[in-house]
Coordinates of C-alpha atoms in Angstrom, one line a residue:
M1 CA -14.7 25.8 15.3
S2 CA -15.9 28.0 18.1
N3 CA -13.5 30.3 19.9
K4 CA -15.1 29.5 23.2
R5 CA -12.4 28.2 25.6
Q6 CA -12.5 24.4 26.0
I7 CA -12.5 23.1 29.5
Y8 CA -11.1 19.6 30.0
N9 CA -11.5 17.4 33.0
P10 CA -8.1 16.3 34.1
N11 CA -9.6 13.0 35.3
I12 CA -11.1 12.2 31.9
D13 CA -10.6 8.6 30.7
R14 CA -7.2 8.8 29.0
D15 CA -8.1 6.0 26.6
H16 CA -11.3 7.5 25.2
S17 CA -11.7 6.6 21.5
R18 CA -11.5 9.0 18.7
P19 CA -13.8 8.9 15.7
P20 CA -12.5 6.6 13.0
A21 CA -12.4 9.5 10.5
A22 CA -10.1 11.4 12.8
I23 CA -7.7 8.5 13.2
A24 CA -7.7 7.9 9.4
S25 CA -6.9 11.5 8.8
V26 CA -3.9 11.5 11.2
L27 CA -2.6 8.3 9.7
D28 CA -3.0 9.6 6.1
H29 CA -0.9 12.7 6.9
M30 CA 1.7 10.4 8.6
R31 CA 1.7 8.1 5.6
E32 CA 2.4 11.1 3.3
G33 CA 5.4 12.0 5.5
V34 CA 6.8 8.5 5.0
A35 CA 6.3 8.8 1.2
S36 CA 8.0 12.2 1.2
Q37 CA 11.0 10.8 3.1
R38 CA 11.3 7.9 0.7
F39 CA 11.3 10.3 -2.2
R40 CA 14.0 12.5 -0.6
L41 CA 16.2 9.5 0.1
A42 CA 15.7 8.3 -3.5
L43 CA 16.8 11.7 -4.8
V44 CA 20.1 11.5 -3.0
G45 CA 20.6 7.8 -3.6
A46 CA 20.4 6.9 0.1
Q47 CA 19.1 3.5 1.3
P48 CA 16.1 3.3 3.6
S49 CA 16.5 1.8 7.1
K50 CA 17.0 -1.9 7.2
A51 CA 15.0 -2.2 10.4
A52 CA 12.0 -3.7 8.8
T53 CA 14.0 -6.7 7.7
A54 CA 14.9 -7.7 11.3
T55 CA 13.6 -11.0 12.3
A56 CA 10.7 -11.0 14.8
D57 CA 12.5 -12.9 17.4
R58 CA 15.3 -10.4 17.6
H59 CA 12.9 -7.5 18.4
A60 CA 15.5 -4.9 17.3
V61 CA 14.2 -1.3 17.6
T62 CA 15.6 1.9 16.2
D63 CA 15.8 4.7 18.8
G64 CA 16.9 7.6 16.7
G65 CA 15.7 7.1 13.1
V66 CA 17.6 6.1 10.1
G67 CA 21.2 5.2 10.7
Q68 CA 21.0 5.0 14.5
P69 CA 22.1 1.8 16.3
P70 CA 19.3 -0.5 17.4
R71 CA 18.4 -1.1 21.0
D72 CA 16.8 -4.3 22.3
V73 CA 13.2 -4.3 23.6
T74 CA 13.4 -4.7 27.4
A75 CA 11.0 -6.9 29.3
P76 CA 7.8 -4.9 30.0
T77 CA 7.4 -3.4 33.4
G78 CA 4.0 -2.3 34.8
S79 CA 0.6 -2.9 33.3
E80 CA -0.1 -2.4 29.7
A81 CA -2.3 0.6 30.5
S82 CA 0.5 2.3 32.5
R83 CA 3.0 1.6 29.7
R84 CA 0.6 3.0 27.1
H85 CA 0.1 6.1 29.2
T86 CA 3.8 6.6 29.7
A87 CA 4.6 6.3 26.0
R88 CA 1.7 8.7 25.1
D89 CA 2.8 11.2 27.8
S90 CA 6.3 11.2 26.5
L91 CA 5.2 11.8 22.9
N92 CA 2.9 14.6 24.1
A93 CA 5.7 16.3 26.0
R94 CA 7.9 16.3 22.9
M95 CA 5.2 17.5 20.5
R96 CA 3.3 20.1 22.6
P97 CA 6.0 22.8 22.2
I98 CA 5.9 22.2 18.4
L99 CA 2.1 22.4 18.3
Y100 CA 2.2 25.6 20.4
A101 CA 4.8 27.3 18.1
L102 CA 3.0 26.3 14.9
A103 CA -0.4 27.3 16.2
Q104 CA 1.1 30.7 17.1
N105 CA 2.8 31.1 13.8
T106 CA -0.4 30.2 12.0
G107 CA -2.3 32.9 13.9
L108 CA -4.6 30.6 15.9
D109 CA -6.3 31.9 19.0
P110 CA -4.1 30.8 22.0
A111 CA -7.1 30.9 24.4
V112 CA -8.8 28.3 22.3
W113 CA -6.0 26.1 21.1
K114 CA -4.0 25.9 24.4
A115 CA -6.8 23.9 25.9
R116 CA -6.8 21.4 23.0
I117 CA -3.0 21.1 22.9
D118 CA -2.9 20.5 26.7
A119 CA -5.6 17.8 26.5
P120 CA -4.6 14.1 27.0
M121 CA -4.6 13.2 23.3
P122 CA -3.9 16.3 21.2
L123 CA -2.3 14.3 18.4
T124 CA -5.6 12.7 17.4
D125 CA -7.8 15.8 18.1
P126 CA -9.7 16.3 14.8
E127 CA -9.5 20.1 15.0
I128 CA -5.8 20.1 15.5
V129 CA -5.3 17.6 12.7
R130 CA -7.4 19.9 10.4
A131 CA -5.7 23.1 11.5
L132 CA -2.1 21.8 11.6
P133 CA -1.8 18.9 9.1
E134 CA 1.8 19.6 8.3
V135 CA 2.8 18.5 11.8
F136 CA 1.8 15.0 11.2
A137 CA 3.9 14.5 8.1
S138 CA 6.9 16.2 9.6
D139 CA 10.3 14.8 10.4
A140 CA 10.0 16.2 13.9
F141 CA 6.9 14.0 14.6
R142 CA 8.6 11.0 13.1
D143 CA 11.7 11.5 15.3
A144 CA 9.5 12.1 18.4
R145 CA 7.7 8.8 17.8
A146 CA 11.0 6.9 17.4
A147 CA 12.2 8.3 20.7
C148 CA 9.0 7.6 22.6
R149 CA 7.6 4.3 21.2
D150 CA 7.3 1.3 23.5
M151 CA 7.5 -1.8 21.4
T152 CA 6.2 -4.0 24.2
L153 CA 2.8 -2.6 23.4
L154 CA 2.9 -4.6 20.2
P155 CA 3.0 -8.4 19.6
P156 CA 6.6 -9.5 18.9
E157 CA 5.8 -10.5 15.3
R158 CA 4.5 -7.0 14.5
R159 CA 7.2 -4.8 16.1
R160 CA 9.5 -4.7 13.0
F161 CA 6.7 -3.3 10.9
A162 CA 6.2 -0.4 13.3
E163 CA 10.0 0.2 13.6
A164 CA 10.5 1.2 9.9
P165 CA 8.6 1.4 6.6
F166 CA 8.4 -1.9 4.9
D167 CA 8.0 -3.3 1.4
L168 CA 6.5 -6.7 0.8
G169 CA 7.9 -6.9 -2.8
F170 CA 5.5 -4.6 -4.5
R171 CA 8.3 -3.5 -7.0
G172 CA 11.1 -5.7 -8.3
C173 CA 11.0 -9.4 -7.8
P174 CA 7.8 -10.4 -6.0
P175 CA 7.6 -13.1 -3.3
P176 CA 7.0 -16.7 -4.4
Q177 CA 3.3 -16.7 -3.8
I178 CA 2.9 -13.8 -6.3
L179 CA 5.1 -15.5 -9.0
V180 CA 2.7 -18.3 -9.2
D181 CA 0.0 -16.0 -10.6
Y182 CA 2.2 -13.4 -12.2
P183 CA 5.1 -15.3 -13.9
C184 CA 5.8 -12.5 -16.3
W185 CA 6.7 -10.1 -13.5
D186 CA 10.0 -8.9 -15.2
L187 CA 9.1 -9.1 -18.9
P188 CA 9.3 -5.9 -20.9
F189 CA 6.0 -4.5 -22.2
V190 CA 7.7 -2.9 -25.3
P191 CA 10.9 -3.7 -27.1
G192 CA 14.4 -2.4 -26.3
A193 CA 14.8 1.1 -25.0
R194 CA 11.2 2.1 -25.7
A195 CA 9.1 3.1 -22.7
L196 CA 5.4 3.4 -22.0
E197 CA 3.8 6.2 -20.0
R198 CA 3.0 4.8 -16.6
W199 CA -0.7 3.8 -16.3
T200 CA -3.2 5.2 -13.9
I201 CA -6.5 3.5 -13.1
S202 CA -8.2 5.9 -15.5
D203 CA -5.8 4.8 -18.2
A204 CA -6.7 1.2 -17.6
S205 CA -10.4 1.9 -17.8
D206 CA -9.9 3.8 -21.1
W207 CA -7.9 0.8 -22.4
M208 CA -10.8 -1.6 -21.5
L209 CA -13.5 0.5 -23.1
E210 CA -13.1 -1.8 -26.1
W211 CA -12.9 -5.2 -24.4
P212 CA -12.7 -8.0 -25.4
P213 CA -10.3 -7.5 -28.3
E214 CA -11.7 -7.9 -31.8
S215 CA -10.8 -11.2 -33.5
G216 CA -7.1 -11.2 -34.3
E217 CA -6.6 -7.7 -32.8
L218 CA -3.2 -7.0 -31.1
K219 CA -4.1 -4.4 -28.5
H220 CA -1.5 -1.9 -27.4
P221 CA 1.3 -2.6 -26.3
I222 CA 1.3 -6.0 -27.9
D223 CA 1.0 -4.3 -31.3
L224 CA 4.5 -2.9 -30.7
W225 CA 6.3 -6.2 -30.0
D226 CA 9.3 -7.3 -31.9
A227 CA 10.4 -10.9 -32.1
P228 CA 12.5 -11.0 -28.9
T229 CA 9.7 -9.4 -26.8
A230 CA 7.0 -11.8 -28.3
D231 CA 9.3 -14.7 -27.7
L232 CA 9.6 -13.9 -24.0
W233 CA 5.9 -13.5 -23.4
L234 CA 4.8 -16.5 -25.5
R235 CA 7.1 -18.8 -23.6
R236 CA 6.2 -17.7 -20.1
H237 CA 2.6 -16.4 -19.8
T238 CA 0.1 -18.7 -18.2
L239 CA -1.9 -20.8 -20.7
F240 CA -5.6 -21.3 -20.4
D241 CA -6.9 -24.5 -18.7
G242 CA -6.3 -27.5 -20.9
Q243 CA -4.2 -25.7 -23.5
E244 CA -0.9 -27.2 -22.4
A245 CA -2.3 -30.8 -22.8
D246 CA -3.2 -30.1 -26.5
K247 CA -0.1 -31.1 -28.3
T248 CA -1.5 -29.8 -31.6
D249 CA -1.8 -26.3 -30.3
P250 CA 0.7 -24.1 -32.2
L251 CA 1.8 -22.2 -29.1
V252 CA 2.4 -25.4 -27.2
A253 CA 4.4 -26.7 -30.0
F254 CA 6.4 -23.5 -30.0
R255 CA 7.1 -23.8 -26.3
E256 CA 8.2 -27.4 -26.6
G257 CA 10.5 -26.6 -29.5
R258 CA 8.5 -28.6 -32.0
S259 CA 7.7 -25.6 -34.3
R260 CA 10.0 -23.7 -36.6
K261 CA 7.8 -20.7 -36.8
Y262 CA 9.2 -17.4 -35.6
P263 CA 7.6 -15.7 -32.5
L264 CA 5.8 -13.0 -34.5
K265 CA 4.3 -15.7 -36.8
I266 CA 3.1 -17.6 -33.8
L267 CA 1.7 -14.4 -32.3
A268 CA -0.2 -13.5 -35.5
G269 CA -1.6 -17.0 -35.7
L270 CA -3.0 -17.3 -32.2
D271 CA -6.7 -18.2 -32.1
D272 CA -9.1 -15.9 -30.3
D273 CA -9.0 -17.8 -27.0
A274 CA -5.3 -17.9 -26.9
L275 CA -4.9 -14.3 -27.8
L276 CA -7.5 -13.3 -25.2
V277 CA -5.5 -15.1 -22.5
L278 CA -2.2 -13.4 -23.6
T279 CA -3.8 -10.0 -23.7
D280 CA -5.3 -10.5 -20.2
A281 CA -1.9 -11.5 -18.9
V282 CA -0.4 -8.3 -20.2
L283 CA -3.3 -6.3 -18.8
C284 CA -3.1 -7.8 -15.3
E285 CA 0.7 -7.5 -15.2
R286 CA 0.6 -3.9 -16.2
L287 CA -2.1 -3.2 -13.6
R288 CA 0.0 -4.9 -10.9
R289 CA 3.3 -3.1 -11.7
E290 CA 2.0 0.4 -12.7
V291 CA -1.2 0.9 -10.8
M292 CA -1.2 -1.4 -7.8
S293 CA 2.4 -1.3 -6.7
G294 CA 2.2 2.3 -5.6
L295 CA -1.2 1.8 -4.0
M296 CA -0.1 -1.2 -2.1
Q297 CA 2.9 0.7 -0.9
D298 CA 0.5 3.4 0.4
R299 CA -1.4 0.6 2.2
A300 CA 1.9 -0.7 3.8
D301 CA 2.9 2.8 4.9
L302 CA -0.5 3.2 6.5
I303 CA -0.1 0.0 8.5
H304 CA 3.4 1.1 9.4
V305 CA 2.4 4.4 10.9
G306 CA -0.7 2.9 12.5
L307 CA 1.4 0.3 14.3
D308 CA 3.9 3.1 15.2
M309 CA 1.0 4.9 16.9
V310 CA 0.0 1.8 18.8
A311 CA 3.6 1.6 20.1
C312 CA 3.3 5.3 21.1
G313 CA 0.2 4.5 23.2
Y314 CA -2.3 6.4 21.0
L315 CA -4.1 3.7 19.1
S316 CA -5.2 0.1 19.4
L317 CA -4.7 -2.6 16.8
D318 CA -8.5 -2.5 16.1
D319 CA -8.1 1.3 15.4
V320 CA -5.4 0.5 12.8
R321 CA -7.5 -2.3 11.2
A322 CA -10.5 0.1 10.9
A323 CA -8.3 2.8 9.3
V324 CA -6.9 0.2 6.8
A325 CA -10.4 -1.0 6.0
A326 CA -11.5 2.6 5.3
H327 CA -8.4 3.1 3.2
D328 CA -9.3 0.0 1.2
E329 CA -12.9 1.0 0.7
A330 CA -11.9 4.5 -0.5
R331 CA -9.5 2.9 -3.1
E332 CA -12.2 0.5 -4.3
E333 CA -14.7 3.4 -4.7
R334 CA -12.1 5.3 -6.8
F335 CA -11.8 2.2 -9.0
R336 CA -15.5 1.9 -9.4
E337 CA -15.7 5.6 -10.3
A338 CA -12.9 5.2 -12.9
F339 CA -14.8 2.3 -14.5
A340 CA -18.2 4.0 -14.4
D341 CA -18.3 4.4 -18.2
N342 CA -17.2 0.8 -18.9
D343 CA -19.4 -2.3 -19.1
D344 CA -21.3 -2.8 -15.9
W345 CA -19.3 -5.8 -14.8
M346 CA -15.9 -4.2 -15.1
G347 CA -16.2 -2.0 -12.0
E348 CA -16.7 -5.0 -9.8
W349 CA -14.1 -7.0 -11.8
I350 CA -11.3 -4.5 -11.1
V351 CA -12.3 -4.3 -7.4
D352 CA -12.3 -8.1 -7.1
W353 CA -9.1 -8.5 -8.9
S354 CA -7.4 -5.9 -6.7
R355 CA -8.6 -7.7 -3.6
R356 CA -7.2 -11.0 -4.8
L357 CA -3.9 -9.4 -5.5
I358 CA -3.7 -7.7 -2.1
G359 CA -4.7 -11.0 -0.4
L360 CA -1.7 -12.8 -2.0
Y361 CA 0.8 -10.7 0.1
D362 CA 1.8 -11.5 3.6
W363 CA 0.5 -8.4 5.4
P364 CA 1.3 -7.9 9.1
L365 CA -2.4 -7.2 9.9
R366 CA -5.0 -9.7 8.8
Y367 CA -8.6 -9.2 9.4
E368 CA -12.1 -10.1 8.2
S369 CA -13.2 -7.2 6.0
R370 CA -15.0 -6.5 2.8
A371 CA -11.7 -5.6 1.1
V372 CA -9.6 -8.6 2.1
S373 CA -11.5 -11.7 3.2
K374 CA -8.6 -13.7 4.6
G375 CA -8.8 -14.0 8.4
E376 CA -5.9 -13.1 10.7

């Protein structure tokens, strides 16, 4: 950037919008800070804040971070604009000394950067975000937000999602609406104490280079199953349409206890359609657990910090929606790139599948978008 001193009009509109890319960059740094804190807590065996499980009608708000007693949201006083400015000014007052000190330690020109830091909205200034990214992932920034946020700037049903990071059941037992489509959520992929290396989206694309399976082929990790593992999957995975009504089907007979064949014998005798359905169930379950669980937690963290910045007077709900939409589009583009060497239809298949999975969860922000087509 230029070293020419920036002159700001003190009467400038305090609610002028920032470019979506600048907002997305701020929120991404903040999201990384949330992930870092979660990792540190996991290392020491500490539990995250329970705040995000508070019911919406209680409006409990944490005023000092994890472990601090909640305070109730008081009735709003003054206009929304005045409350937004008050929250923002309070956050600016806490953060400006930190920005000054870090800018000085980094060797930035005080004559240039003081004007930016003293501006009405320094915490979404694109140049400050680029020059001092560590600020936005810091504990100091998180603590400052907790002290300055005004929850009356958010609808009551969304306040708990701004108060603390939340998990919609991405790991462990999913919510009921997920279990309908993913009944094998807790079944092992391999026998006993064996473990698979956690998949990335690139691993999934490599695995699908040879899809569908050859006739009678047991793709990895099905080829590793022992009798107990096969028994679990054969009894619980979703059958294809009409299969359950076919009483002559060997798998149906096995499920109903009318077959004396052992699980591995049933597995080896599946016809191509039944084996394809089973293999697809393993594929989608592995994608859900190993690829999408972390990516959906990133999405949840982004919504959390976005709502937090709304409560701090910096953003609107539309700003957060736009940032989440950009986040979704970037993830989908990574998926398409990972599947670039696969059959043409697979890139769109993985994107459509991921959208459907995301749409099954009860997110605090709903919107019409290319990524999730369910309205708010």
